Coordinates of C-alpha atoms in Angstrom, one line a residue:
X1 CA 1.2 6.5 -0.6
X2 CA -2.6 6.5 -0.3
X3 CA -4.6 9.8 -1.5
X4 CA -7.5 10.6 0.6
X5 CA -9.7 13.2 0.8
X6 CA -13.3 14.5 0.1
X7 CA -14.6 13.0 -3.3
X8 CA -15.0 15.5 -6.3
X9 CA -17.7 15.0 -8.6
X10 CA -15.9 15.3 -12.6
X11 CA -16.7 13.5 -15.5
X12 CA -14.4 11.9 -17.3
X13 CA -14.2 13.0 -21.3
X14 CA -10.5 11.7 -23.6
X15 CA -8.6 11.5 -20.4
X16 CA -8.9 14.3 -19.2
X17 CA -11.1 15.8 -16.1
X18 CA -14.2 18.7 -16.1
X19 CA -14.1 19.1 -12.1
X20 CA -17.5 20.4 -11.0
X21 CA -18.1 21.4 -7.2
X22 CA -17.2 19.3 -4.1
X23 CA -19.9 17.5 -2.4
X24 CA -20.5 18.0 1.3
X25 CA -17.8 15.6 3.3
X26 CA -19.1 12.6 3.9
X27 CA -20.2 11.3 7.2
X28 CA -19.0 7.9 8.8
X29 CA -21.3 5.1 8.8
X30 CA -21.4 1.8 10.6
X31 CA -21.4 -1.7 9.6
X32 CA -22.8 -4.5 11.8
X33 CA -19.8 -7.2 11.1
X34 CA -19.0 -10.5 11.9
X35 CA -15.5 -10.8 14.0
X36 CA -15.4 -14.3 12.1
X37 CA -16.8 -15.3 8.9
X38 CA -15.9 -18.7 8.7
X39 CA -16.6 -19.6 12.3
X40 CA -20.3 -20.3 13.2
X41 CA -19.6 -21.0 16.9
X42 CA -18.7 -17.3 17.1
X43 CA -22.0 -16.2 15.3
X44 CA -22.5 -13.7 18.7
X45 CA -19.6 -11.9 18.3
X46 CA -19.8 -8.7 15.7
X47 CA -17.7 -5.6 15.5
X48 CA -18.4 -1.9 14.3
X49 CA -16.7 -1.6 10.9
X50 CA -16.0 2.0 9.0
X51 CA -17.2 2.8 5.7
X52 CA -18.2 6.0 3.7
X53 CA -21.1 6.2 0.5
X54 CA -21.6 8.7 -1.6
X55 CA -25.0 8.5 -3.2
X56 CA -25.5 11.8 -4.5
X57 CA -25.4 10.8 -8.3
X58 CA -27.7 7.8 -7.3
X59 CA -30.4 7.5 -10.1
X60 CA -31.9 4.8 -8.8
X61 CA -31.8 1.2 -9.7
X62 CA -34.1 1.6 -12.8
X63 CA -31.2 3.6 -14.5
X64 CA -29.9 1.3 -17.1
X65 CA -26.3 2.6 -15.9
X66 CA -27.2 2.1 -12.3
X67 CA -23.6 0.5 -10.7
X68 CA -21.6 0.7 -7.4
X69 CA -17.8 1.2 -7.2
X70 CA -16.1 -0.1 -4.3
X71 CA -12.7 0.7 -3.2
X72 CA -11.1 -1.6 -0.7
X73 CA -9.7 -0.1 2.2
X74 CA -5.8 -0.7 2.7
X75 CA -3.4 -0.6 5.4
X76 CA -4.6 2.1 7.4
X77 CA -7.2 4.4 9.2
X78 CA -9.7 5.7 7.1
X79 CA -10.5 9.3 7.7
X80 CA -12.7 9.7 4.5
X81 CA -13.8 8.3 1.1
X82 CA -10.2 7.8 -1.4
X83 CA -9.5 10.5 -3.6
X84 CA -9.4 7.9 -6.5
X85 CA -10.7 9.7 -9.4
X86 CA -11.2 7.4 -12.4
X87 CA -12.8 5.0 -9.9
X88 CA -15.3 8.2 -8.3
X89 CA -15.8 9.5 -11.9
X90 CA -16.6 6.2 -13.3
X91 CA -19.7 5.6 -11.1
X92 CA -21.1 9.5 -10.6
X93 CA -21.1 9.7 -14.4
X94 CA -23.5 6.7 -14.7
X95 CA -25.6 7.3 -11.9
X96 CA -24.2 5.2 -9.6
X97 CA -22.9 4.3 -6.0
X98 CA -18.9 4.8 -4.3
X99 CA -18.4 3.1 -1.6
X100 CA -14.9 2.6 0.9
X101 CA -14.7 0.1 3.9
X102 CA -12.2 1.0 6.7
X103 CA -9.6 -2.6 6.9
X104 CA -10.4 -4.7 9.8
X105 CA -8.2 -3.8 12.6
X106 CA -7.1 -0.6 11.4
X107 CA -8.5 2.6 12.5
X108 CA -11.8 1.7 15.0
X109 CA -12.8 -0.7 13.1
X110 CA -11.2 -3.6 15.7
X111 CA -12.9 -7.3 16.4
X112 CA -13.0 -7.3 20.2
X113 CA -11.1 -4.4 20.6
X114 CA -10.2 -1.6 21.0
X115 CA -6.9 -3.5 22.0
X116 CA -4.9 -5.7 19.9
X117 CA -3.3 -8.5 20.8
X118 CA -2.8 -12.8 21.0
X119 CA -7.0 -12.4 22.0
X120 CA -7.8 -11.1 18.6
X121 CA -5.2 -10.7 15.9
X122 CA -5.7 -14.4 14.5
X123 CA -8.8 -12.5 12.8
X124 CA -6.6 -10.5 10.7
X125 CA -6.4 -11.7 7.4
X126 CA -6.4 -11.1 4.1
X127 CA -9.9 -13.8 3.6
X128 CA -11.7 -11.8 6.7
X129 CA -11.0 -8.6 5.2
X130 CA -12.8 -9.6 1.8
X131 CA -15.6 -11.2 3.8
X132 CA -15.9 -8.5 5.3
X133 CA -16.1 -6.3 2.1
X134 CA -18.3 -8.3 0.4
X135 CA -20.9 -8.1 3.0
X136 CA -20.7 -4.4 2.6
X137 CA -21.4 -4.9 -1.5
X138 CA -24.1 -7.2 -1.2
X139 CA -25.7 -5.6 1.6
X140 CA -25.5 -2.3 -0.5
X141 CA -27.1 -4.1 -3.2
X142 CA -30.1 -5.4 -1.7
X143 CA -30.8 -1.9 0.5
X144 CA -30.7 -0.1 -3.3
X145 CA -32.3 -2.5 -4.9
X146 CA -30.3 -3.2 -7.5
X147 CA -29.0 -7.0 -7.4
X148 CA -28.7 -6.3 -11.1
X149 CA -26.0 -3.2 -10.5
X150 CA -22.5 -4.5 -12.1
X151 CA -19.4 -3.9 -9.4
X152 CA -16.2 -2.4 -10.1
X153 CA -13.8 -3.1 -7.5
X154 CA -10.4 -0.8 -7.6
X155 CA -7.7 0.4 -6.0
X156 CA -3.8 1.3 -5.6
X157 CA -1.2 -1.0 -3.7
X158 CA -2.7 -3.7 -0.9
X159 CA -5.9 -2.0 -2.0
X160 CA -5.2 -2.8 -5.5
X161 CA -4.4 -6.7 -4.8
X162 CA -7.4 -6.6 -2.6
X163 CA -9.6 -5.5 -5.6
X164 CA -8.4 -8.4 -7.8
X165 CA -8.2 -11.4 -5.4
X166 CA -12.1 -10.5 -4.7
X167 CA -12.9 -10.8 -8.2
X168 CA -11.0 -14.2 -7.7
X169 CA -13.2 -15.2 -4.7
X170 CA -16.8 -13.6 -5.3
X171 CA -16.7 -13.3 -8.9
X172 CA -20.6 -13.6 -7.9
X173 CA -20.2 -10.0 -5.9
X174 CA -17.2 -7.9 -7.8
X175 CA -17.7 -8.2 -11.5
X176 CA -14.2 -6.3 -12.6
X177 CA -11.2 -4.9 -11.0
X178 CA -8.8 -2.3 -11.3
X179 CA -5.7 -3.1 -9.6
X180 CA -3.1 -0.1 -9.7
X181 CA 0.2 -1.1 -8.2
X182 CA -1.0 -4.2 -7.2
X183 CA 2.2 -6.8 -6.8
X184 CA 0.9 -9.4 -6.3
X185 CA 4.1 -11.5 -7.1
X186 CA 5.6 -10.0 -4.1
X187 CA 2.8 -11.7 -1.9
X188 CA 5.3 -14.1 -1.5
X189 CA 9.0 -15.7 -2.0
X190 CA 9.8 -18.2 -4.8
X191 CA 9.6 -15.6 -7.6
X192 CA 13.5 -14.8 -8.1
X193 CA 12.4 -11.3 -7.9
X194 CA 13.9 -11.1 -4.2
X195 CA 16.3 -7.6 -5.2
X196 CA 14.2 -6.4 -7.5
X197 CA 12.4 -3.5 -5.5
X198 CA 15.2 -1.6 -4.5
X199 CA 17.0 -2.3 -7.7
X200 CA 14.2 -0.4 -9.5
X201 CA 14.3 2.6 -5.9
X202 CA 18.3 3.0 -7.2
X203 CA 17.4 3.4 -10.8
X204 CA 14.9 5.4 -10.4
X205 CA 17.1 8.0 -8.1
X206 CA 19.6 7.7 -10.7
X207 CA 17.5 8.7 -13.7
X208 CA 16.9 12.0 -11.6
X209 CA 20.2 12.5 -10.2
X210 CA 23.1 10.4 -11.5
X211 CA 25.6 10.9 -9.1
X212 CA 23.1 10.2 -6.0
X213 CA 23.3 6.5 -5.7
X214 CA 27.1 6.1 -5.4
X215 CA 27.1 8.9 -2.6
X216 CA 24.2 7.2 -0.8
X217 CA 26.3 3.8 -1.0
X218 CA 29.5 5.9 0.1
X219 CA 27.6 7.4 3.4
X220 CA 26.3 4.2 4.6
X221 CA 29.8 2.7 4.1
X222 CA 30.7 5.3 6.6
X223 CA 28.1 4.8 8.9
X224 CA 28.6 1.1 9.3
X225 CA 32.4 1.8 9.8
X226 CA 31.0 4.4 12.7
X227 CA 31.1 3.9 16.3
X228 CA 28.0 5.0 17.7
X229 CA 28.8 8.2 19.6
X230 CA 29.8 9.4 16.2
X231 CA 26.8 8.6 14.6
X232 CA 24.6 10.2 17.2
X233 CA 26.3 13.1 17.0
X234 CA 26.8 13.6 13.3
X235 CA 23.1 12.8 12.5
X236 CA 22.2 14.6 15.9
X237 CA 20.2 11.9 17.1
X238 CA 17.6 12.5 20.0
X239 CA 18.9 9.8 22.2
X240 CA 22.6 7.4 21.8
X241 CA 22.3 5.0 19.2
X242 CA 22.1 1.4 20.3
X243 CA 25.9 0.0 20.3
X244 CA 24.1 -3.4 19.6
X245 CA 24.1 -3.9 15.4
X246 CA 20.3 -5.0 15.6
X247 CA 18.7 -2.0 17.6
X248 CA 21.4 0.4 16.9
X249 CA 22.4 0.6 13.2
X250 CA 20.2 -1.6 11.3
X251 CA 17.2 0.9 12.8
X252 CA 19.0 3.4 11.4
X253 CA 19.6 1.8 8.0
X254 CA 16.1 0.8 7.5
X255 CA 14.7 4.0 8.4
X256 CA 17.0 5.7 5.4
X257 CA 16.2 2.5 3.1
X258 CA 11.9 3.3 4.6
X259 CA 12.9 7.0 3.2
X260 CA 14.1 6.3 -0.2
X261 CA 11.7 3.8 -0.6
X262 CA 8.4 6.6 0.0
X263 CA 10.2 8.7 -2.1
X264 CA 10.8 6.2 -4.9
X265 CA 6.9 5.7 -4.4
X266 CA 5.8 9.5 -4.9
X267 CA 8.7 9.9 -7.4
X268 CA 5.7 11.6 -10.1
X269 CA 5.3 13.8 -12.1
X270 CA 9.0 13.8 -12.8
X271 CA 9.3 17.7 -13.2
X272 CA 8.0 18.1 -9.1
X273 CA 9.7 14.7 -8.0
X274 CA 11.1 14.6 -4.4
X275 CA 14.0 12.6 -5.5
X276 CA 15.7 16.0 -7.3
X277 CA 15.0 17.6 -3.6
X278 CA 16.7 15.2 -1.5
X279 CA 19.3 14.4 -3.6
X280 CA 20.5 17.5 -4.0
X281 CA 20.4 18.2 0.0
X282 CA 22.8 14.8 0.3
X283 CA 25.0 15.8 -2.7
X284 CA 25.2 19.7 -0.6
X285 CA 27.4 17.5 2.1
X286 CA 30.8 15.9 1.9
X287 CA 31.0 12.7 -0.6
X288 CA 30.3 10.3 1.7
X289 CA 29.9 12.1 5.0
X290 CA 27.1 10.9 7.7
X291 CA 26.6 14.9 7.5
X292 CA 24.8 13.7 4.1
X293 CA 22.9 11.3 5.3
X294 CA 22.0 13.8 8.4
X295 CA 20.9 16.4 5.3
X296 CA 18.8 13.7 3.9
X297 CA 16.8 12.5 6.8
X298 CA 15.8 16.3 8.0
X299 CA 14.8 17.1 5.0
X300 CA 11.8 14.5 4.4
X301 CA 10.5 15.2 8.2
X302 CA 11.2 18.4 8.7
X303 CA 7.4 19.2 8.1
X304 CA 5.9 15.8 9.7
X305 CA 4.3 15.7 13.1
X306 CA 5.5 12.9 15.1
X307 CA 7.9 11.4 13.1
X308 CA 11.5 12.2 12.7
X309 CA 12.8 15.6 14.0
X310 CA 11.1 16.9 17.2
X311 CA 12.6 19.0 19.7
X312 CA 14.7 17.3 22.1
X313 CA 13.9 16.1 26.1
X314 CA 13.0 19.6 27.4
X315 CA 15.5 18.5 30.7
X316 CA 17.4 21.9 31.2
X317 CA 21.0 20.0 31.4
X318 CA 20.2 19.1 27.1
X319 CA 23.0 19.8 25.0
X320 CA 21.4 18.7 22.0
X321 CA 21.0 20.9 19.3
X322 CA 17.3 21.2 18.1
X323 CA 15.6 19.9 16.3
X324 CA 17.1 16.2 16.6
X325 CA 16.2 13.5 15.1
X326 CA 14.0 11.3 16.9
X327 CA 14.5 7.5 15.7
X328 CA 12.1 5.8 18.1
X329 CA 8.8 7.3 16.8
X330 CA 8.9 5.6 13.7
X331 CA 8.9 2.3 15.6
X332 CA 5.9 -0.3 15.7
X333 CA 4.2 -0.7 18.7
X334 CA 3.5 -3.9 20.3
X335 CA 5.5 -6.4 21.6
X336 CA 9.5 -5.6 20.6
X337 CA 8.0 -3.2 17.8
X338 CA 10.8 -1.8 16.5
X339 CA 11.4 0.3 12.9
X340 CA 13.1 -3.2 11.5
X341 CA 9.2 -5.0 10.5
X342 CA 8.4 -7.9 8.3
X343 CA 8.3 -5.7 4.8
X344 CA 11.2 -4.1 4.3
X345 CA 9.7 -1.4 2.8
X346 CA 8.6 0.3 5.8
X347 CA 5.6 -0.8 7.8
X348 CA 4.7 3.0 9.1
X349 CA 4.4 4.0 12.9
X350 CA 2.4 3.3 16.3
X351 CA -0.7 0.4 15.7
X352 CA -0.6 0.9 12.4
X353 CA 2.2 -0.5 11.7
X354 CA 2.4 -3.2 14.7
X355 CA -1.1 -4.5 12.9
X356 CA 0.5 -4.1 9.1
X357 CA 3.8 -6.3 10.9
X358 CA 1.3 -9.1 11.4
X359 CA -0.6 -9.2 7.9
X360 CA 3.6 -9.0 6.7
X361 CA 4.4 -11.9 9.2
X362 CA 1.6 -14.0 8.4
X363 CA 0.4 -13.9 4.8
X364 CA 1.6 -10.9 2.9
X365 CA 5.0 -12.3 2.9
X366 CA 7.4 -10.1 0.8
X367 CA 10.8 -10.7 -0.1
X368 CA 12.4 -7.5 -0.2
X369 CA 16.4 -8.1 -0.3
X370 CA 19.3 -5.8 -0.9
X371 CA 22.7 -6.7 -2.6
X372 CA 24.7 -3.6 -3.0
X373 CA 25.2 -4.5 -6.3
X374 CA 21.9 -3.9 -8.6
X375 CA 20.9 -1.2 -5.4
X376 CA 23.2 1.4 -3.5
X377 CA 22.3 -0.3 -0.2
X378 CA 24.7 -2.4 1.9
X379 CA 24.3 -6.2 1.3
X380 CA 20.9 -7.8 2.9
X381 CA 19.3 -11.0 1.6
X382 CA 15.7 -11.7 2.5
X383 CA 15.4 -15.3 4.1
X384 CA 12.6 -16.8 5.9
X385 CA 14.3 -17.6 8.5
X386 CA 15.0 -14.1 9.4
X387 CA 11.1 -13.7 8.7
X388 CA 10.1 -16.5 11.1
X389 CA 12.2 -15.3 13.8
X390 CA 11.2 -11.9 13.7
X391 CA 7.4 -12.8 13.5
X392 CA 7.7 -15.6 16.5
X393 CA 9.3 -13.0 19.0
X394 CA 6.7 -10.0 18.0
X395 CA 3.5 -12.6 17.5
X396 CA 4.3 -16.2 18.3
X397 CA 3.3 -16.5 15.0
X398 CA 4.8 -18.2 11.2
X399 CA 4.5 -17.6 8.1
X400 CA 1.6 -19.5 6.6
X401 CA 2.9 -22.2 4.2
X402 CA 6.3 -21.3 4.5
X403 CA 5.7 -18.0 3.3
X404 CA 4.0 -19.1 0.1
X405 CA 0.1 -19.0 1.3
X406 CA -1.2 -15.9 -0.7
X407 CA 0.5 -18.1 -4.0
X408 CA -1.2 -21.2 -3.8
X409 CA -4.4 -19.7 -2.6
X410 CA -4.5 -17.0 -4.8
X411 CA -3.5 -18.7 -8.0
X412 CA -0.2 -16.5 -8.0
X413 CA 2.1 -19.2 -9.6
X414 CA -0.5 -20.1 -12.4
X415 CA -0.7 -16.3 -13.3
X416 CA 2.8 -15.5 -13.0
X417 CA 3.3 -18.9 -16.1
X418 CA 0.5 -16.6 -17.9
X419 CA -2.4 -18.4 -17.6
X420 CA -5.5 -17.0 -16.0
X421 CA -6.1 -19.0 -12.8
X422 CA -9.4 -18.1 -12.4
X423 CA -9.1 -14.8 -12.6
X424 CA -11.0 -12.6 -15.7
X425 CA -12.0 -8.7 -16.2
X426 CA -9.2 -7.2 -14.1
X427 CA -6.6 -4.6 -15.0
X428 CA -3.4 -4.3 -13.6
X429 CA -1.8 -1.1 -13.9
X430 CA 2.4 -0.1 -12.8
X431 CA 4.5 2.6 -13.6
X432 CA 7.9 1.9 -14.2
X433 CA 9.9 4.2 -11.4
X434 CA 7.4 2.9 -8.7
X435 CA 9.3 -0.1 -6.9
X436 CA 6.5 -1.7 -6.5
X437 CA 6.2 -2.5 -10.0
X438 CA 8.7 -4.9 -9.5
X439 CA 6.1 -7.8 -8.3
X440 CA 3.1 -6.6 -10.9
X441 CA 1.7 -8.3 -14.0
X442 CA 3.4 -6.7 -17.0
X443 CA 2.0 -8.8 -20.1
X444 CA -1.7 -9.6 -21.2
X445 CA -2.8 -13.0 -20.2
X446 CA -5.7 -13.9 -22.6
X447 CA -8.2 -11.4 -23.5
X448 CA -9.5 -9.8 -20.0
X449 CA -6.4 -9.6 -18.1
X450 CA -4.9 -6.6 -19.3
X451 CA -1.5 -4.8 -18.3
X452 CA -0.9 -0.9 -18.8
X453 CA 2.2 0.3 -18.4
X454 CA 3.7 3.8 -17.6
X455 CA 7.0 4.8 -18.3
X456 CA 6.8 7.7 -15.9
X457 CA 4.4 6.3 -13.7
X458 CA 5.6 6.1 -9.6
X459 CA 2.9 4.0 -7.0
X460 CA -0.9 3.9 -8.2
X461 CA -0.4 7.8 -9.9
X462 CA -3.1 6.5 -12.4
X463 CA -5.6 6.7 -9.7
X464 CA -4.9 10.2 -8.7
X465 CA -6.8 13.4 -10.1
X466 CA -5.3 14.7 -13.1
X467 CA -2.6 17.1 -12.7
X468 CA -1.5 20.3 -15.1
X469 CA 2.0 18.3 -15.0
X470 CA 1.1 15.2 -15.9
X471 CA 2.5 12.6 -18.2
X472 CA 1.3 11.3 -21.9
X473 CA 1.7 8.1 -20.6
X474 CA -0.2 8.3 -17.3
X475 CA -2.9 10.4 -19.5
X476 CA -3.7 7.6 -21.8
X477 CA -3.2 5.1 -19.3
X478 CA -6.7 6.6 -17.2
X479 CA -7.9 7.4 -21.0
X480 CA -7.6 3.2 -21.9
X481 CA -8.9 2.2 -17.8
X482 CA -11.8 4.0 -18.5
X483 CA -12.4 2.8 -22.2
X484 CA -12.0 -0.7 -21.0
X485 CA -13.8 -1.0 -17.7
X486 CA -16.8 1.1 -19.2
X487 CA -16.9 -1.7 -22.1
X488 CA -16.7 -4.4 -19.4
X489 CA -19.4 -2.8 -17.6
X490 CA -21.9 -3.2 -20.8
X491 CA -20.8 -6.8 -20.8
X492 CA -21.7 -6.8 -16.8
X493 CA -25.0 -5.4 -17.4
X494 CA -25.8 -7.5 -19.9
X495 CA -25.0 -10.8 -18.0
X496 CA -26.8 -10.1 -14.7
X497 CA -30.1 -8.6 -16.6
X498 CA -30.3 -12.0 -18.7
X499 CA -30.1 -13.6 -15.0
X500 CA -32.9 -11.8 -14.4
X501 CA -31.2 -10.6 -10.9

């Protein structure tokens, strides 16, 4: 749940937003990058890597509020500068620079591409990408001429984490973060927080519509006592479902735990929430009927292109009724791609989510069990094993560190006992109906790691532009961001001007 789009000039005032006019879109620029940072022997090899600036505030560096926002890019193509708001508003207002970089490997921006494969995906990772975004900040730095310019780094979800594990590693280059729906304890396993994410997905459908859960856990009941014919016709599939368990029902199962998941996620503001919508279509069917599970899949896709319902085979003997529900295109490519990945959250479509599968296999590893107990799904534990399989037959490749990489090199079991680990100046930000919040930091640990909290907040909604229906909670949340990252940025100032930068 990213939002992109052209950036709006406002200026933030008590947290709320004066919009002014929309600058021109911005045109895609060019970096000269390394394919590997930590390599010298591949010094010759470089790659063309996406970004956007938007300069038009730009005071120059004499301003004594000169300073550059940077917003990490996440797990996807970039097709324009993120519609992040507080972080946009924060620099315009001083005078200062915006800048996104496209993710290595996603998008065009591909070391040794354009293909992906054994030749090149062991330069995807999570240390490349901050190289690689680093480069960008300091280059940026020296081209304005403003070594002295304090950075805020920010961003929602794998952006978010991205934004606070580079203050971690260049506290030299990003002098604060905002992470929004950054959790980071869901990195990897060994928090005993394994069924936490779709324990919070179930509560927050059932805060919206009570009786929702316990038909949802009825119609899967029925599906997984359902031969497969049955299935395909009562959900009016595109092509037979799979008689084999692994690429027959679990691809169906994951693709209706993807959907509640992505709604769970965009579940704000509460008045306009897409849970209400759904639910009600699943409700309109038979308690426990796959016809309510067929309700609820066509309604999410209805309107997307390439995913989900699509007319079917135009062969003239097709008996199918249109439009069907097309199950294979929301499969990964690549080698066995299927819609069952390495986060059981969903890792998307097409290369996507074949190159988001790897980061998942690799390093992001995320233990995202079911129970049927604390969620309305059918009982699922998370294992490594499963993991390891599933990564050697798409990659050849393991899990670093038995899963548990990003924690010991990103200081994830010092923070989660509450003590800094090296980390200072960063924000962590979660709303309470957003899954995701179930691997964030919650509490303050010391005096510059500080938690907000939103009671009605869904995934990163504190980084979108304000919104007639929005929440007191999410209101004051931007309102105290703001207040605290524009203090920190005195502070930031201050230090880097006494270093005579």
């Amino acid at each position: 749940v990213r939002m992109m789009g052209v950036l709006w000039a406002a200026v933030m005032v008590a947290g709320t937003v004066a919009q002014a006019p929309p600058p021109p879109p911005l045109p895609p620029q060019y970096f000269k990058q390394p394919c590997d940072h930590f390599n010298a022997e591949m010094w010759n090899c470089t790659f063309n890597q996406l970004y956007f600036i938007d300069d038009h505030a730009w005071k120059g560096a004499e301003n004594p509020e000169a300073m550059i926002t940077f917003i990490p890019g996440g797990e996807s193509a970039m097709g324009g500068m993120y519609n992040y708001e507080i972080l946009r508003t924060l620099a315009t207002a001083r005078g200062g620079i915006v800048i996104t970089m496209e993710h290595r490997f996603y998008g065009d921006s591909i070391p040794m591409g354009p293909d992906v494969g054994p030749k090149n995906l062991g330069l995807l990772s999570i240390e490349q990408a901050m190289a690689d975004y680093a480069n960008l900040i300091s280059t940026t730095r020296e081209k304005y001429k403003c070594p002295h310019c304090p950075v805020v780094a920010g961003g929602g979800s794998y952006s978010g984490k991205l934004a606070a594990y580079m203050r971690l590693k260049y506290p030299s280059v990003v002098d604060m973060a905002l992470a929004a729906s950054a959790p980071v304890f869901l990195d990897s396993p060994g928090f005993g927080i394994d069924y936490d994410y779709y324990a919070i997905v179930t509560n927050a459908t059932r805060k919206l519509s009570p009786k929702c859960p316990e038909a949802v856990r009825a119609a899967i009941e029925t599906l997984l006592a359902s031969d497969s014919i049955t299935i395909t016709q009562e959900l009016n599939l595109c092509e037979p479902l799979d008689t084999e368990y692994t690429y027959g029902k679990l691809e169906l199962l994951q693709r209706i735990m993807n959907q509640f998941a992505d709604t769970a996620m965009g579940n704000y503001p509460p008045v306009r929430s897409p849970i209400t919508t759904e639910c009600t279509n699943l409700l309109s069917a038979p308690h426990g009927s796959l016809r309510s599970l067929r309700l609820f899949l066509n309604d999410r896709y209805k309107f997307t292109v390439g995913v989900g319902l699509e007319q079917p085979p135009a062969a003239s003997t097709s008996t199918i009724p249109t439009p069907c529900y097309n199950i294979s295109s929301a499969r990964a490519a690549g080698r066995n791609g299927r819609v069952v990945c390495s986060d059981w959250s969903g890792c998307g479509f097409g290369l996507n989510a074949e190159i988001w599968d790897y980061e998942a296999c690799t390093e992001v590893i995320q233990p995202l069990g079911t129970n049927n107990v604390t969620d309305m799904f059918w009982k699922r534990p998370w294992t490594l094993e499963w993991q390891t399989e599933h990564c050697m037959s798409r990659f050849g490749a393991k899990p670093l560190r038995d899963g548990r990489w990003l924690a010991h090199s990103m200081g994830l079991d010092e923070l989660r006992a509450k003590r800094p680990a090296g980390y200072s100046r960063v924000i962590w930000s979660n709303g309470d109906q957003d899954p995701w919040s179930a691997g964030g930091v919650h509490e303050d640990i010391g005096d510059s790691l500080i938690a907000i909290k939103m009671e009605n907040g869904a995934h990163h909604v504190d980084l979108r532009p304000a919104d007639p229906d929005d929440t007191e909670d999410v209101i004051a949340a931007r309102k105290r961001e703001n207040e605290i990252l524009t203090g920190w940025l005195v502070d930031a100032t201050a230090e880097r001007q006494a270093l005579k930068l």
